[in-house]
CSV table of C-alpha atoms in Angstrom, one decimal:
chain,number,residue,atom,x,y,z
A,14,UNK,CA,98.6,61.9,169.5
A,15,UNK,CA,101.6,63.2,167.7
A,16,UNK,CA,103.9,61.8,170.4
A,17,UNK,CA,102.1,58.2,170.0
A,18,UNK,CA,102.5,58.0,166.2
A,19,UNK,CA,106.1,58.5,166.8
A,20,UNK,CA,106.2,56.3,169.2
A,21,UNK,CA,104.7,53.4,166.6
A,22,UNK,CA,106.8,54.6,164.1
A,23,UNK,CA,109.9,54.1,165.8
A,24,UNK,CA,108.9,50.7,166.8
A,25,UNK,CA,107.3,49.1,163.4
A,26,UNK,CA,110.5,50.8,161.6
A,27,UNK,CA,113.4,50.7,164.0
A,28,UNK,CA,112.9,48.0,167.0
A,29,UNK,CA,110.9,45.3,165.3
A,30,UNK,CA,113.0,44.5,162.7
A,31,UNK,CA,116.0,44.8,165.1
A,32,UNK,CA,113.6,42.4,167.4
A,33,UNK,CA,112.6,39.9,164.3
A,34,UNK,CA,115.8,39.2,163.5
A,35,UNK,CA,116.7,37.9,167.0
A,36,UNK,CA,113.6,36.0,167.2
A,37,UNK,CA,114.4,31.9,167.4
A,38,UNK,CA,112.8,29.2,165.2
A,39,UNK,CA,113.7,25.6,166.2
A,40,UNK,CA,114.1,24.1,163.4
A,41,UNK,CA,112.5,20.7,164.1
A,42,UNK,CA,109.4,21.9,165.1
A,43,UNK,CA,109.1,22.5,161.1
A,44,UNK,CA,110.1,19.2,160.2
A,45,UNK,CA,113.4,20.1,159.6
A,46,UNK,CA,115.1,16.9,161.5
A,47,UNK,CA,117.9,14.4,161.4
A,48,UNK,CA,115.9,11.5,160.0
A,49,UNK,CA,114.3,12.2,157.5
A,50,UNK,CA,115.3,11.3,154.1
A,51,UNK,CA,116.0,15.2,152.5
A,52,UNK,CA,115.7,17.9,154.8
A,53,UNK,CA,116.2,20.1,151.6
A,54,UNK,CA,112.1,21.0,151.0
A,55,UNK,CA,111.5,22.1,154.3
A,56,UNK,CA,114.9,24.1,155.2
A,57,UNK,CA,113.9,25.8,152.2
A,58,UNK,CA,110.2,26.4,153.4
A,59,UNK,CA,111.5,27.1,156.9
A,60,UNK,CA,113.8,29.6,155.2
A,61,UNK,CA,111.0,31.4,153.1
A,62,UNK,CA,109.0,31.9,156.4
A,63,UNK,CA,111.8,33.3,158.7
A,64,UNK,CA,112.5,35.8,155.5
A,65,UNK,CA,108.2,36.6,155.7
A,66,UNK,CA,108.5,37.0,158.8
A,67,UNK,CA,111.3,40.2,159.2
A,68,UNK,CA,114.0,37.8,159.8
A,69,UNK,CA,115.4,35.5,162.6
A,70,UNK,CA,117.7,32.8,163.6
A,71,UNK,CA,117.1,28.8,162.6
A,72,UNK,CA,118.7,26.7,165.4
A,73,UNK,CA,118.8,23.3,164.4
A,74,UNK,CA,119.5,20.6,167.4
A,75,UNK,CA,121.9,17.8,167.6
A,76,UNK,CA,122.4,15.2,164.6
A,77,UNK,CA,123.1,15.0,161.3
A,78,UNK,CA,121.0,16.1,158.5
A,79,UNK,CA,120.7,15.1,154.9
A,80,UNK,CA,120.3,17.0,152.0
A,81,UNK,CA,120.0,16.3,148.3
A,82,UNK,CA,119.6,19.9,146.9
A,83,UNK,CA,120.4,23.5,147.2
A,84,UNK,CA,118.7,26.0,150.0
A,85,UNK,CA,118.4,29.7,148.7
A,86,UNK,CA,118.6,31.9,151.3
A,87,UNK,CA,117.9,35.1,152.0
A,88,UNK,CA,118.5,38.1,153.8
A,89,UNK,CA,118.0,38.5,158.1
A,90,UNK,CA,118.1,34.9,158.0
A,91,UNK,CA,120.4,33.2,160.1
A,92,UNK,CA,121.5,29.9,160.9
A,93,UNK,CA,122.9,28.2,164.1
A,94,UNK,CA,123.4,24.6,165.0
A,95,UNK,CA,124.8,23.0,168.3
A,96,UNK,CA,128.3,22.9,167.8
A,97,UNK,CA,130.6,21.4,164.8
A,98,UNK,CA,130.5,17.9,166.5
A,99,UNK,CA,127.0,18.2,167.6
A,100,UNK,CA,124.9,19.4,164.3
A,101,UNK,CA,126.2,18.3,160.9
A,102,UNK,CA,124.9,18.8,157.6
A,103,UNK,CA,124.9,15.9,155.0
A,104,UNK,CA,125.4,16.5,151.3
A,105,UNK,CA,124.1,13.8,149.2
A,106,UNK,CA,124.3,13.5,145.5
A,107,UNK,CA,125.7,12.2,142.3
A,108,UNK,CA,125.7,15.7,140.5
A,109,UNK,CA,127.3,18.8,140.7
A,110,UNK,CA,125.2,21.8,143.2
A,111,UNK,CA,126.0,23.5,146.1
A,112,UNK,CA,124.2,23.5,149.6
A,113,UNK,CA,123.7,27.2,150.5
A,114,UNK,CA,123.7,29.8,147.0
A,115,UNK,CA,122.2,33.3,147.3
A,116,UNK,CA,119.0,35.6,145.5
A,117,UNK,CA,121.7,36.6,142.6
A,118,UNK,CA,123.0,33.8,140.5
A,119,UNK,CA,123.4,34.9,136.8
A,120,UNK,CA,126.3,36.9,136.1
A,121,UNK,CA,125.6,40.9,136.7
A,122,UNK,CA,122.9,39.9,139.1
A,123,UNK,CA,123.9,42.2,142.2
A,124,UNK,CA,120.8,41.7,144.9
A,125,UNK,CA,123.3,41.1,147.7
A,126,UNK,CA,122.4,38.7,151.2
A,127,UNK,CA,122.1,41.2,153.8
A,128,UNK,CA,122.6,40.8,157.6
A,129,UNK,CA,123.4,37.2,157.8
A,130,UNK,CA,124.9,34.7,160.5
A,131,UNK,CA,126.2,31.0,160.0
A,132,UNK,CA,127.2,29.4,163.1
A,133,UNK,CA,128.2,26.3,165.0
A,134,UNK,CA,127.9,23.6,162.4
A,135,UNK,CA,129.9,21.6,160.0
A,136,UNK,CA,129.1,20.9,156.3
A,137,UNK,CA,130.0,17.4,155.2
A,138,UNK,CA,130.5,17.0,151.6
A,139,UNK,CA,131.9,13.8,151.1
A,140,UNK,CA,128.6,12.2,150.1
A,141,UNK,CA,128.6,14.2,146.6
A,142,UNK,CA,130.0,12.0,143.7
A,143,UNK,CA,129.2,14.1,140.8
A,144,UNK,CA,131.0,12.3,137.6
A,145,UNK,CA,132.8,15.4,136.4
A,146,UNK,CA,134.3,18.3,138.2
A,147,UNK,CA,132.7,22.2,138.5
A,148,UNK,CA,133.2,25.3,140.6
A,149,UNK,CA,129.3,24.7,141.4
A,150,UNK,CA,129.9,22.3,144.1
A,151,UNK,CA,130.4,24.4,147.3
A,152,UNK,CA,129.1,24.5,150.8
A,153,UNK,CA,128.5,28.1,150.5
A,154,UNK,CA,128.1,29.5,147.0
A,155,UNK,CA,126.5,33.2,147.7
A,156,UNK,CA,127.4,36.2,145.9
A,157,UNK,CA,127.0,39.0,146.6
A,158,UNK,CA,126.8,39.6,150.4
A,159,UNK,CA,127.2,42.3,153.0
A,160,UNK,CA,127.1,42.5,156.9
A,161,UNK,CA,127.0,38.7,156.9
A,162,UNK,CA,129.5,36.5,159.9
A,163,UNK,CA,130.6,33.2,159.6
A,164,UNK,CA,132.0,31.7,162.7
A,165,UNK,CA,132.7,28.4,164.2
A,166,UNK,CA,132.2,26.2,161.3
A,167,UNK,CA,133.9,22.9,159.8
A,168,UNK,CA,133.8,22.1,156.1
A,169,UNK,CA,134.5,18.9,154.8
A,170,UNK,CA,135.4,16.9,151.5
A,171,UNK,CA,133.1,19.3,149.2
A,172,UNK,CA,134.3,18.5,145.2
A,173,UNK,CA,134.5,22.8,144.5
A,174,UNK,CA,135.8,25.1,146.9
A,175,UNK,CA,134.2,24.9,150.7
A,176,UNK,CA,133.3,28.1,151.3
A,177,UNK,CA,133.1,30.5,148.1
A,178,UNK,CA,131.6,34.0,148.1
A,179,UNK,CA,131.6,37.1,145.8
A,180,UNK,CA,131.7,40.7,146.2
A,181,UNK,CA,131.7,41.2,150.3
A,182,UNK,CA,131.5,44.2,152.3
A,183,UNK,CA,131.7,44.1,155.9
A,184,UNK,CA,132.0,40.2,156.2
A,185,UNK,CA,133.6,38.6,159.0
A,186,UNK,CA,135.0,35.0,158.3
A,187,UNK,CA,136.1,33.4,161.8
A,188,UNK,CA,137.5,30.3,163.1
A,189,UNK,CA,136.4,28.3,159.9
A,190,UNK,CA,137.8,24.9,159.7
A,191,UNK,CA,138.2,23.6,156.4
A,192,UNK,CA,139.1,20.0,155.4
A,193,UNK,CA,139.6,19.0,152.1
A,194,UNK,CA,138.2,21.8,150.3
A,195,UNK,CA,137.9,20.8,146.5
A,196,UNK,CA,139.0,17.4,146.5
A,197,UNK,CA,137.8,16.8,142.8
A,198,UNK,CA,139.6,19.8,141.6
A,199,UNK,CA,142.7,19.1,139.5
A,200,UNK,CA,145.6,21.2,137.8
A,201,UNK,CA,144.5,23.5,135.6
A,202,UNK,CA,141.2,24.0,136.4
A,203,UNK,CA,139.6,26.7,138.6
A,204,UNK,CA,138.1,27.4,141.9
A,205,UNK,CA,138.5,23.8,143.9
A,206,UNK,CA,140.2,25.3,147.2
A,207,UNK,CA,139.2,26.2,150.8
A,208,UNK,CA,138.0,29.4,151.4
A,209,UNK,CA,137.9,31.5,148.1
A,210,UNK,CA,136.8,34.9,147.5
A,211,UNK,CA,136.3,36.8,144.5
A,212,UNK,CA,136.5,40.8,144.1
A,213,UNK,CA,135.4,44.1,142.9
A,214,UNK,CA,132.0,44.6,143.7
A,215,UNK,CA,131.9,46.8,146.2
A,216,UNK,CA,133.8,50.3,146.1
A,217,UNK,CA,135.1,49.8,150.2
A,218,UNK,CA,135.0,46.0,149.8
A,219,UNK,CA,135.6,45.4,153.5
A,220,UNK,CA,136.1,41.8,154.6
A,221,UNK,CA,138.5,40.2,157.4
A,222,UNK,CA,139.5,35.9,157.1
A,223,UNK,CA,141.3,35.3,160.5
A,224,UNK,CA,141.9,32.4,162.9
A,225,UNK,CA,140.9,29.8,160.1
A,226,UNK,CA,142.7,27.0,159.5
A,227,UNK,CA,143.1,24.7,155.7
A,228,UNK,CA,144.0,21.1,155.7
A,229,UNK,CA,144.6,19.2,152.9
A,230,UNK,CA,142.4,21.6,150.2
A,231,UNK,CA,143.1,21.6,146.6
A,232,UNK,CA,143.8,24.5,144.1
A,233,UNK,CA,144.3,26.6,147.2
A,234,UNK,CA,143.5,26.7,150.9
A,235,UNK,CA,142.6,30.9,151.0
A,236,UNK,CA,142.9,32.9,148.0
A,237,UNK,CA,140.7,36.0,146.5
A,238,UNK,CA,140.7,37.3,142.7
A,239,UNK,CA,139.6,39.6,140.3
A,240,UNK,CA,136.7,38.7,139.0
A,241,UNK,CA,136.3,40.6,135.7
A,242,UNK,CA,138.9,38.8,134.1
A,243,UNK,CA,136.3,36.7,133.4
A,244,UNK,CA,133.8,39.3,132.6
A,245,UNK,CA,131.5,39.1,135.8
A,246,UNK,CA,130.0,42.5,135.8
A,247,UNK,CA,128.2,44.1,138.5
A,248,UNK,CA,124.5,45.0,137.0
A,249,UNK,CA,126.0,44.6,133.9
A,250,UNK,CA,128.7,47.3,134.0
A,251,UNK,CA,132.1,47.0,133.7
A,252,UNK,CA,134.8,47.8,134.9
A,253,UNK,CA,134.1,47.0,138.3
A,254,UNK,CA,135.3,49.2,141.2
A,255,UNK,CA,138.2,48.3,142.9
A,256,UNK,CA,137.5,47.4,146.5
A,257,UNK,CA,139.6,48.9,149.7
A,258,UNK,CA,139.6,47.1,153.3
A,259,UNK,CA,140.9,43.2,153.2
A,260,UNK,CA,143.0,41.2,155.4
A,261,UNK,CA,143.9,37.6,156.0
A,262,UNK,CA,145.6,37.1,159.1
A,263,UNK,CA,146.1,34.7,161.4
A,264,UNK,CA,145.1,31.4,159.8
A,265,UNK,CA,147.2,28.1,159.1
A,266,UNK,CA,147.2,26.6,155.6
A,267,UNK,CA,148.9,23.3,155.7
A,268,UNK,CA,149.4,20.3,153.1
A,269,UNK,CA,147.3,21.6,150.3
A,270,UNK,CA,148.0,19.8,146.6
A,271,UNK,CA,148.5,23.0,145.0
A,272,UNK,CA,149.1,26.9,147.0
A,273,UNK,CA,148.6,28.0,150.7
A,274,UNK,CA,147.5,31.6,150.6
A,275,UNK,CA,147.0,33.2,146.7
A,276,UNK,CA,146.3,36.4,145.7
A,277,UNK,CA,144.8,36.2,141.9
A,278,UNK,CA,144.2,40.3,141.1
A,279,UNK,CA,143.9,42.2,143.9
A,280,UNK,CA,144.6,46.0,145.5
A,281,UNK,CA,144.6,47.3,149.0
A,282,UNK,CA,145.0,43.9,150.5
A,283,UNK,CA,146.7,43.1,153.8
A,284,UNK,CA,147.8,39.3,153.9
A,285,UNK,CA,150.1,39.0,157.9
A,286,UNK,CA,150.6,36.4,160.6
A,287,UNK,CA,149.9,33.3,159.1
A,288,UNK,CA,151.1,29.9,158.8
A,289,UNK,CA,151.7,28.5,155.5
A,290,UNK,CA,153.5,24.9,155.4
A,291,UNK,CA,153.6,21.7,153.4
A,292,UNK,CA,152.2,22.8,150.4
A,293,UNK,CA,152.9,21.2,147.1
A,294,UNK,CA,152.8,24.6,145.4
A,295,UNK,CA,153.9,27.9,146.7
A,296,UNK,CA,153.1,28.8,150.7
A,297,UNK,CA,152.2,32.4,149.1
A,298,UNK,CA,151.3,32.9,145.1
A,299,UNK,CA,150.2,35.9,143.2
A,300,UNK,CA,149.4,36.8,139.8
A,301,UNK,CA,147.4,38.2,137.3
A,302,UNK,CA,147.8,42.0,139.3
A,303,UNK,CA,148.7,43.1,142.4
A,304,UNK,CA,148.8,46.4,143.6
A,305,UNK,CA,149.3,48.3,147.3
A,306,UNK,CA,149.4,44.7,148.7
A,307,UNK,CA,151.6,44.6,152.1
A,308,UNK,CA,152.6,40.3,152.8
A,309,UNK,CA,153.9,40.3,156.2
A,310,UNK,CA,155.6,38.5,159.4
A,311,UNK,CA,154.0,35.0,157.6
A,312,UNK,CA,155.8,32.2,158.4
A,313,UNK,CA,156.2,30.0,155.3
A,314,UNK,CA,157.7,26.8,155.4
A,315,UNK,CA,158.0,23.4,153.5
A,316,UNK,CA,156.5,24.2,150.3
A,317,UNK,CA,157.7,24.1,147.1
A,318,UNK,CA,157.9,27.7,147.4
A,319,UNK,CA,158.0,30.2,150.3
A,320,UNK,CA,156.8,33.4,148.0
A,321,UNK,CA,156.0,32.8,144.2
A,322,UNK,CA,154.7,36.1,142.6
A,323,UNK,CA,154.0,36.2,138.4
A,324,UNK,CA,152.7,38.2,136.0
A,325,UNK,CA,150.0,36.2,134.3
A,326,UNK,CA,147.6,33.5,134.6
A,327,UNK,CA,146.0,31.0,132.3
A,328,UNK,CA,143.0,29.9,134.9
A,329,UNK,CA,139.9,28.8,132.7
A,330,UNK,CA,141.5,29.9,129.4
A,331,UNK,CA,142.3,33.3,130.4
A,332,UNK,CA,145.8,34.7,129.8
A,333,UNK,CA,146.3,38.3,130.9
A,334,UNK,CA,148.9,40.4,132.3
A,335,UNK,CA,148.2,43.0,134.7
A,336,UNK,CA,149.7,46.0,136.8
A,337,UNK,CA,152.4,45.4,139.8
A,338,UNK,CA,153.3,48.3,141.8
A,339,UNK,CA,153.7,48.9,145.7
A,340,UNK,CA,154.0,45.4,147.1
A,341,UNK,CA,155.6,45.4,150.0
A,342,UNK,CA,157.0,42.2,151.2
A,343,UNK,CA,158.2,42.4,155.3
A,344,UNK,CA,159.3,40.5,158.2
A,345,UNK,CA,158.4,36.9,156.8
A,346,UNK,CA,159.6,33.7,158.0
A,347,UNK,CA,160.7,31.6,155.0
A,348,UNK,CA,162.3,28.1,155.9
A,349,UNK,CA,163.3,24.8,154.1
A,350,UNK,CA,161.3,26.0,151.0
A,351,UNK,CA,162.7,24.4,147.3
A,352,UNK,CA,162.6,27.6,146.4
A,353,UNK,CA,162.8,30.7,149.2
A,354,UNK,CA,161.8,33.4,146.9
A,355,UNK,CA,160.3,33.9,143.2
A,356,UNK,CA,159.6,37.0,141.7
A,357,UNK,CA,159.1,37.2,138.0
A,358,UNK,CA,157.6,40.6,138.2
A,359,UNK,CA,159.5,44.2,137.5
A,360,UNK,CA,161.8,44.4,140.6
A,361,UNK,CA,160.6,48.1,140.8
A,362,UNK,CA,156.9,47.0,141.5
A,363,UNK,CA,158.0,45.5,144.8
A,364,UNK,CA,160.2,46.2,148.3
A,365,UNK,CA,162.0,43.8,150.4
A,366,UNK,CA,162.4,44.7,154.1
């Protein structure tokens, strides 16, 4: 008897929920399908009951999709389409909202999106015509998340940044594709790039962005920052914990209107082997604070600058200047820059191999 409990304990607890999130629900077979009007209501349903379920993985088939409105999701949910040619996801709209947002949205909300996969698809955001411009008009806009992968995607022509998430640990970002990421945004305001990440909620805030290329994007094509500059606590407490574990490696940022690669406030960051070119701003910027950063073997070429690092940073208002100290700047490749090399920051807070 005691060996039969066990047995059902191990399975309700252990290998079901493993099994659940594996199991496969096709989407069109719950009406989520390329001609209808809004696909919206029913992704969202779909969604809900995949969540009620234990978990699982949404494949949706070949065509493209509209959507009018926002999909929360949630946590063992996972979506996969076809391929980025074959399955493509429409957002239609005049105002500003984003497709995919998380459970948390008000600031010092912390219920994190756990064990998540997006797959095989592309985001098309060149429907949305909002009248004004906001950070709230992203493909992804989830915050925070943990043990999530997002792999073989294309995003396109989205007004805010393309693919914007908060607070990450263990999060793999892979072979994203991202076209004119924040084409609304213009100087001086914030977000409006192509991948963006914001930091500090996690105490190992472990996240890797490789083999991803940024065409065209606007504030930036990657960049991360500190995110209690502007007071975003985590369950209302701050200061936040500094996070340890990041790299950006291998990815091509090319003709953006503003930076390539920017760091905006960050520690225990490794940003090597990438491609940085064409850029009207700098092919690498930092400010507000860096600390323990190593930039290396980057190839950076044909911006305005090759490296720009400063102390402050007026981004939504804010003006702030924080620490510099063992940056470590190595093997890079800088080429037919205006400007090679910037650094308006103690020259003790940084090395030069």
């Amino acid at each position: 008897y005691t060996c039969r409990v066990l047995a059902l304990w191990v399975y309700f607890f252990i290998c079901f929920p493993i099994l659940a999130q594996d199991i496969v629900y096709n989407a069109e077979d719950y009406f989520v399908q390329p001609q209808m009007w809004d696909n919206t209501r029913a992704l969202q349903k779909l969604v809900d009951r995949v969540s009620a379920n234990g978990g699982g993985v949404i494949q949706m088939g070949t065509g493209e999709y509209t959507f009018r409105g926002t999909v929360k999701w949630k946590s063992k949910v996972s979506l996969q389409g076809v391929s980025v040619q074959g399955t493509v996801l429409k957002m239609i709209g005049n105002t500003n909202w984003s497709l995919f947002i998380g459970e948390s949205t008000a600031q010092g909300d912390f219920k994190a999106i756990e064990s998540v996969r997006f797959q095989h698809f592309t985001v098309d955001g060149y429907g949305m015509t909002p009248s004004g411009y906001s950070t709230n008009c992203k493909a992804f806009n989830i915050r925070p998340i943990t043990d999530a992968v997002f792999d073989d995607l294309v995003l396109r022509g989205t007004p805010a940044t393309s693919l914007g998430v908060d607070f990450l640990n263990r999060v793999y970002i892979n072979n994203v594709r991202v076209i004119e990421g924040g084409r609304n945004w213009e100087p001086g305001q914030g977000g409006g790039s192509g991948i963006g990440i914001g930091l500090r909620g996690y105490e190992d805030e472990n996240f890797i962005i490789t083999n991803c290329v940024c065409v065209g994007c606007g504030n930036n094509g990657i960049f991360v920052e500190d995110q209690s500059r502007f007071g975003n606590g985590v369950n209302g407490h701050t200061p936040m914990t500094e996070g340890k574990g990041q790299i950006i490696s291998n990815n091509i940022v090319k003709n953006g209107r503003n930076h390539g690669i920017s760091i905006q406030g960050a520690r225990h960051i490794t940003i090597a082997n990438n491609i940085s070119y064409g850029n009207a701003g700098a092919g690498f910027y930092g400010n507000y604070f860096m600390s323990d950063v190593l930039i290396c073997n980057n190839q950076l070429l044909d911006n305005r600058y090759g490296i720009y690092i400063c102390p402050t940073s007026n981004v939504k208002g804010f003006t702030g200047v924080g620490e510099f100290r063992d940056i470590t700047i190595q093997g890079n490749v800088l080429k037919r820059n205006q400007e090679p090399l910037l650094m308006e920051i103690p020259e003790s807070s940084y090395l030069i191999k």
